[in-house]
Amino acid sequence: MIELFQMGGMLFMSILTIQLAAVVFFATKCFLSKDQSVGQIKNVGLLAVITGILGQLIGMFSAFEAIQQMGAVSPAMLAGGLKVSMITTMYGVIIYIVAILLAIIIKNRK
């Protein structure tokens, strides 16, 4: 898990982790205060997806720039770079899924 965190890039993975903490904070706040407003949870989760996609785009841009400078690159090396660039997007989507699940749980509790 730590290896994926480092491979995804410390900047974007740290930002996404802070967003995950914000999702948990807002969910705890809603759960403890008996507040049914789950909009903040969903919004932070959606922001995590967008942040993950931005991280992927920036990673792909820098990878393609390096490929352009190197010239010929093997398909395996290209596939490895694309795989690494998807880590932030996957993390962002996982955070969004957690946010949606927490929002459903909070909304449906009695």
N, CA, C and O of each residue as an XYZ file, in Angstrom:
440
protein
N       0.826     -1.193      0.000
C       0.000      0.000      0.000
C       0.873      1.261      0.000
O       0.580      2.224     -0.708
N       1.930      1.247      0.786
C       2.828      2.396      0.834
C       3.533      2.567     -0.510
O       3.788      3.688     -0.952
N       3.842      1.442     -1.150
C       4.482      1.503     -2.469
C       3.568      2.176     -3.493
O       4.029      2.987     -4.297
N       2.274      1.844     -3.466
C       1.322      2.501     -4.367
C       1.221      3.991     -4.065
O       1.132      4.815     -4.975
N       1.237      4.325     -2.785
C       1.181      5.734     -2.389
C       2.359      6.496     -2.976
O       2.186      7.597     -3.498
N       3.546      5.929     -2.895
C       4.744      6.584     -3.414
C       4.745      6.612     -4.937
O       5.161      7.602     -5.539
N       4.286      5.541     -5.561
C       4.245      5.493     -7.020
C       3.247      6.505     -7.585
O       3.465      7.058     -8.662
N       2.166      6.745     -6.868
C       1.148      7.676     -7.337
C       1.573      9.126     -7.250
O       0.920      9.997     -7.825
N       2.642      9.397     -6.552
C       3.126     10.770     -6.412
C       2.716     11.325     -5.062
O       1.537     11.320     -4.708
N       3.674     11.792     -4.329
C       3.415     12.238     -2.956
C       2.434     13.409     -2.896
O       1.620     13.481     -1.976
N       2.500     14.319     -3.857
C       1.643     15.500     -3.813
C       0.174     15.119     -3.947
O      -0.633     15.429     -3.071
N      -0.173     14.449     -5.037
C      -1.582     14.142     -5.262
C      -2.108     13.088     -4.295
O      -3.265     13.155     -3.878
N      -1.282     12.125     -3.938
C      -1.743     11.109     -3.003
C      -1.955     11.716     -1.609
O      -2.859     11.298     -0.886
N      -1.135     12.689     -1.233
C      -1.333     13.371      0.049
C      -2.618     14.194      0.034
O      -3.384     14.182      0.998
N      -2.847     14.908     -1.065
C      -4.083     15.683     -1.186
C      -5.297     14.767     -1.121
O      -6.287     15.090     -0.465
N      -5.226     13.638     -1.792
C      -6.351     12.691     -1.773
C      -6.556     12.110     -0.380
O      -7.696     11.894      0.031
N      -5.484     11.855      0.348
C      -5.612     11.338      1.708
C      -6.264     12.374      2.623
O      -7.066     12.023      3.489
N      -5.924     13.642      2.433
C      -6.577     14.707      3.200
C      -8.066     14.758      2.859
O      -8.897     14.984      3.738
N      -8.401     14.550      1.599
C      -9.811     14.537      1.203
C     -10.537     13.331      1.799
O     -11.706     13.439      2.169
N      -9.867     12.194      1.897
C     -10.460     11.032      2.563
C     -10.721     11.340      4.034
O     -11.770     10.985      4.571
N      -9.772     11.995      4.677
C      -9.964     12.382      6.076
C     -11.141     13.349      6.210
O     -11.891     13.277      7.183
N     -11.307     14.246      5.246
C     -12.436     15.187      5.274
C     -13.762     14.447      5.112
O     -14.747     14.799      5.761
N     -13.799     13.430      4.259
C     -15.018     12.623      4.098
C     -15.371     11.958      5.419
O     -16.526     11.991      5.844
N     -14.387     11.358      6.067
C     -14.635     10.690      7.347
C     -15.052     11.717      8.407
O     -15.939     11.444      9.215
N     -14.422     12.885      8.408
C     -14.777     13.933      9.369
C     -16.231     14.375      9.188
O     -16.985     14.434     10.160
N     -16.625     14.682      7.959
C     -17.990     15.137      7.717
C     -19.010     14.033      7.995
O     -20.115     14.313      8.460
N     -18.646     12.788      7.715
C     -19.557     11.678      8.010
C     -19.728     11.520      9.518
O     -20.840     11.307     10.000
N     -18.637     11.624     10.255
C     -18.717     11.539     11.713
C     -19.535     12.687     12.281
O     -20.337     12.501     13.196
N     -19.323     13.873     11.732
C     -20.072     15.053     12.169
C     -21.571     14.873     11.912
O     -22.393     15.190     12.772
N     -21.921     14.368     10.735
C     -23.337     14.130     10.411
C     -23.927     13.043     11.304
O     -25.068     13.147     11.754
N     -23.141     12.004     11.553
C     -23.645     10.887     12.349
C     -23.854     11.286     13.802
O     -24.851     10.900     14.411
N     -22.930     12.052     14.363
C     -23.024     12.429     15.768
C     -24.042     13.528     16.024
O     -24.651     13.564     17.094
N     -24.236     14.412     15.078
C     -25.159     15.527     15.301
C     -26.573     15.224     14.805
O     -27.447     16.089     14.851
N     -26.794     14.019     14.339
C     -28.102     13.605     13.812
C     -28.533     14.500     12.641
O     -29.723     14.669     12.374
N     -27.542     15.063     11.959
C     -27.805     15.927     10.810
C     -27.931     15.055      9.565
O     -27.121     14.151      9.362
N     -28.925     15.311      8.738
C     -29.153     14.515      7.541
C     -28.520     15.142      6.303
O     -28.687     14.622      5.201
N     -27.802     16.242      6.462
C     -27.198     16.913      5.317
C     -25.906     16.200      4.934
O     -24.872     16.385      5.576
N     -25.971     15.399      3.903
C     -24.819     14.619      3.466
C     -24.177     15.222      2.216
O     -23.318     14.599      1.591
N     -24.587     16.411      1.865
C     -24.057     17.057      0.675
C     -22.559     17.295      0.745
O     -21.860     17.155     -0.258
N     -22.060     17.654      1.922
C     -20.615     17.893      2.072
C     -19.818     16.621      1.831
O     -18.746     16.656      1.227
N     -20.338     15.512      2.299
C     -19.644     14.235      2.122
C     -19.531     13.912      0.638
O     -18.455     13.556      0.156
N     -20.632     14.035     -0.081
C     -20.624     13.741     -1.513
C     -19.748     14.717     -2.286
O     -19.054     14.323     -3.223
N     -19.779     15.990     -1.899
C     -18.975     16.988     -2.605
C     -17.480     16.741     -2.443
O     -16.723     16.856     -3.406
N     -17.054     16.403     -1.235
C     -15.630     16.118     -1.024
C     -15.243     14.839     -1.767
O     -14.145     14.752     -2.317
N     -16.128     13.858     -1.787
C     -15.859     12.639     -2.549
C     -15.715     12.915     -4.037
O     -14.826     12.373     -4.694
N     -16.584     13.751     -4.561
C     -16.492     14.118     -5.976
C     -15.221     14.908     -6.256
O     -14.592     14.732     -7.300
N     -14.845     15.775     -5.328
C     -13.598     16.513     -5.471
C     -12.406     15.555     -5.512
O     -11.430     15.808     -6.219
N     -12.483     14.462     -4.761
C     -11.404     13.470     -4.771
C     -11.283     12.808     -6.146
O     -10.175     12.571     -6.626
N     -12.416     12.511     -6.777
C     -12.371     11.924     -8.120
C     -11.712     12.901     -9.093
O     -10.852     12.516     -9.885
N     -12.120     14.154     -9.028
C     -11.570     15.162     -9.931
C     -10.074     15.363     -9.668
O      -9.296     15.518    -10.609
N      -9.678     15.362     -8.415
C      -8.260     15.491     -8.076
C      -7.468     14.301     -8.604
O      -6.356     14.469     -9.105
N      -8.031     13.103     -8.496
C      -7.372     11.910     -9.023
C      -7.202     11.965    -10.528
O      -6.153     11.597    -11.055
N      -8.234     12.425    -11.218
C      -8.141     12.549    -12.678
C      -7.096     13.591    -13.059
O      -6.334     13.390    -14.004
N      -7.058     14.704    -12.327
C      -6.047     15.723    -12.593
C      -4.645     15.160    -12.383
O      -3.741     15.429    -13.175
N      -4.464     14.385    -11.326
C      -3.167     13.751    -11.087
C      -2.778     12.814    -12.217
O      -1.614     12.763    -12.615
N      -3.758     12.067    -12.738
C      -3.483     11.167    -13.848
C      -3.102     11.948    -15.101
O      -2.161     11.575    -15.802
N      -3.813     13.011    -15.382
C      -3.520     13.800    -16.577
C      -2.133     14.430    -16.506
O      -1.401     14.443    -17.495
N      -1.780     14.944    -15.350
C      -0.449     15.540    -15.197
C       0.633     14.465    -15.326
O       1.673     14.700    -15.940
N       0.388     13.293    -14.752
C       1.344     12.190    -14.877
C       1.501     11.725    -16.312
O       2.612     11.462    -16.770
N       0.383     11.625    -17.021
C       0.456     11.204    -18.424
C       1.160     12.257    -19.278
O       1.922     11.917    -20.183
N       0.908     13.520    -18.994
C       1.565     14.586    -19.749
C       3.076     14.506    -19.596
O       3.813     14.596    -20.578
N       3.528     14.338    -18.366
C       4.979     14.264    -18.149
C       5.560     12.980    -18.744
O       6.690     12.985    -19.232
N       4.799     11.877    -18.708
C       5.272     10.624    -19.313
C       5.391     10.768    -20.826
O       6.384     10.341    -21.414
N       4.392     11.362    -21.454
C       4.454     11.544    -22.907
C       5.564     12.523    -23.304
O       6.169     12.384    -24.366
N       5.822     13.496    -22.457
C       6.921     14.425    -22.716
C       8.255     13.685    -22.670
O       9.132     13.927    -23.500
N       8.405     12.787    -21.702
C       9.640     12.000    -21.607
C       9.766     11.057    -22.798
O      10.866     10.864    -23.316
N       8.660     10.470    -23.238
C       8.682      9.578    -24.402
C       9.087     10.356    -25.644
O       9.856      9.866    -26.470
N       8.569     11.563    -25.770
C       8.891     12.397    -26.918
C      10.397     12.704    -26.957
O      11.000     12.724    -28.030
N      10.986     12.939    -25.805
C      12.415     13.250    -25.754
C      13.274     12.024    -26.015
O      14.344     12.133    -26.613
N      12.810     10.842    -25.567
C      13.587      9.616    -25.725
C      13.503      9.072    -27.144
O      14.463      8.483    -27.640
N      12.385      9.260    -27.789
C      12.207      8.691    -29.128
C      11.439      7.398    -29.043
O      10.282      7.392    -28.623
N      12.055      6.305    -29.429
C      11.391      5.002    -29.448
C      11.316      4.433    -28.028
O      12.298      4.430    -27.286
N      10.122      3.955    -27.675
C       9.893      3.366    -26.357
C       9.167      2.037    -26.558
O       8.302      1.922    -27.426
N       9.517      1.047    -25.761
C       8.869     -0.256    -25.886
C       7.422     -0.177    -25.377
O       7.115      0.631    -24.501
N       6.544     -1.012    -25.926
C       5.159     -1.028    -25.455
C       5.031     -1.384    -23.973
O       4.124     -0.909    -23.290
N       5.937     -2.215    -23.487
C       5.894     -2.582    -22.064
C       6.182     -1.374    -21.180
O       5.554     -1.200    -20.135
N       7.125     -0.545    -21.595
C       7.450      0.645    -20.818
C       6.286      1.635    -20.856
O       5.977      2.270    -19.848
N       5.646      1.766    -22.004
C       4.491      2.645    -22.131
C       3.343      2.149    -21.253
O       2.696      2.940    -20.567
N       3.092      0.842    -21.274
C       2.019      0.276    -20.450
C       2.306      0.467    -18.967
O       1.390      0.735    -18.190
N       3.565      0.331    -18.567
C       3.933      0.542    -17.174
C       3.700      1.979    -16.738
O       3.236      2.230    -15.625
N       4.020      2.914    -17.610
C       3.780      4.322    -17.294
C       2.299      4.651    -17.184
O       1.886      5.405    -16.303
N       1.502      4.082    -18.085
C       0.058      4.315    -18.021
C      -0.547      3.695    -16.764
O      -1.461      4.255    -16.160
N      -0.022      2.527    -16.380
C      -0.507      1.869    -15.167
C      -0.244      2.723    -13.938
O      -1.115      2.862    -13.079
N       0.941      3.293    -13.849
C       1.300      4.134    -12.713
C       0.447      5.400    -12.695
O       0.061      5.877    -11.628
N       0.155      5.941    -13.870
C      -0.618      7.186    -13.919
C      -2.057      6.996    -13.445
O      -2.724      7.965    -13.085
N      -2.536      5.755    -13.443
C      -3.919      5.506    -13.028
C      -4.088      5.363    -11.524
O      -5.220      5.278    -11.048
N      -3.015      5.335    -10.770
C      -3.106      5.117     -9.324
C      -3.913      6.220     -8.650
O      -4.762      5.933     -7.807
N      -3.660      7.481     -9.010
C      -4.384      8.577     -8.362
C      -5.866      8.540     -8.704
O      -6.705      8.844     -7.857
N      -6.192      8.172     -9.931
C      -7.605      8.082    -10.315
C      -8.305      6.970     -9.536
O      -9.428      7.147     -9.065
N      -7.639      5.828     -9.403
C      -8.242      4.728     -8.638
C      -8.471      5.135     -7.185
O      -9.520      4.837     -6.615
N      -7.504      5.808     -6.590
C      -7.628      6.252     -5.201
C      -8.774      7.250     -5.059
O      -9.544      7.185     -4.100
N      -8.886      8.162     -6.004
C      -9.985      9.128     -5.983
C     -11.341      8.460     -6.110
O     -12.290      8.850     -5.430
N     -11.444      7.458     -6.973
C     -12.721      6.739     -7.138
C     -13.050      5.944     -5.882
O     -14.213      5.876     -5.483
N     -12.051      5.346     -5.257
C     -12.289      4.617     -4.008
C     -12.802      5.567     -2.928
O     -13.717      5.223     -2.180
N     -12.219      6.747     -2.848
C     -12.683      7.737     -1.871
C     -14.126      8.135     -2.168
O     -14.928      8.296     -1.248
N     -14.457      8.294     -3.444
C     -15.825      8.654     -3.807
C     -16.802      7.536     -3.438
O     -17.903      7.811     -2.962
N     -16.413      6.296     -3.650
C     -17.267      5.167     -3.265
C     -17.487      5.156     -1.756
O     -18.605      4.935     -1.292
N     -16.429      5.392     -0.994
C     -16.563      5.462      0.466
C     -17.511      6.594      0.857
O     -18.345      6.431      1.748
N     -17.380      7.740      0.189
C     -18.247      8.881      0.489
C     -19.707      8.560      0.197
O     -20.586      8.882      0.995
N     -19.966      7.932     -0.932
C     -21.349      7.583     -1.287
C     -21.913      6.563     -0.302
O     -23.059      6.688      0.131
N     -21.120      5.559      0.054
C     -21.593      4.555      1.014
C     -21.884      5.181      2.372
O     -22.896      4.864      2.998
N     -21.006      6.066      2.832
C     -21.255      6.740      4.110
C     -22.504      7.621      4.033
O     -23.282      7.684      4.985
N     -22.691      8.292      2.910
C     -23.880      9.131      2.742
C     -25.149      8.287      2.762
O     -26.148      8.692      3.355
N     -25.122      7.131      2.128
C     -26.290      6.232      2.132
C     -26.567      5.732      3.541
O     -27.718      5.701      3.975
N     -25.523      5.342      4.254
C     -25.697      4.839      5.611
C     -26.285      5.923      6.512
O     -27.204      5.660      7.288
N     -25.758      7.127      6.409
C     -26.249      8.234      7.258
C     -27.682      8.581      6.909
O     -28.496      8.826      7.799
N     -27.999      8.606      5.622
C     -29.350      8.967      5.201
C     -30.390      7.925      5.608
O     -31.526      8.276      5.926
N     -30.011      6.649      5.599
C     -30.957      5.571      5.872
C     -31.003      5.123      7.326
O     -31.770      4.223      7.668
N     -30.203      5.729      8.178
C     -30.256      5.324      9.577
C     -31.541      5.883     10.228
O     -32.077      6.915      9.825
N     -31.978      5.183     11.203
C     -33.253      5.568     11.846
C     -33.017      6.093     13.228
O     -33.966      6.464     13.918
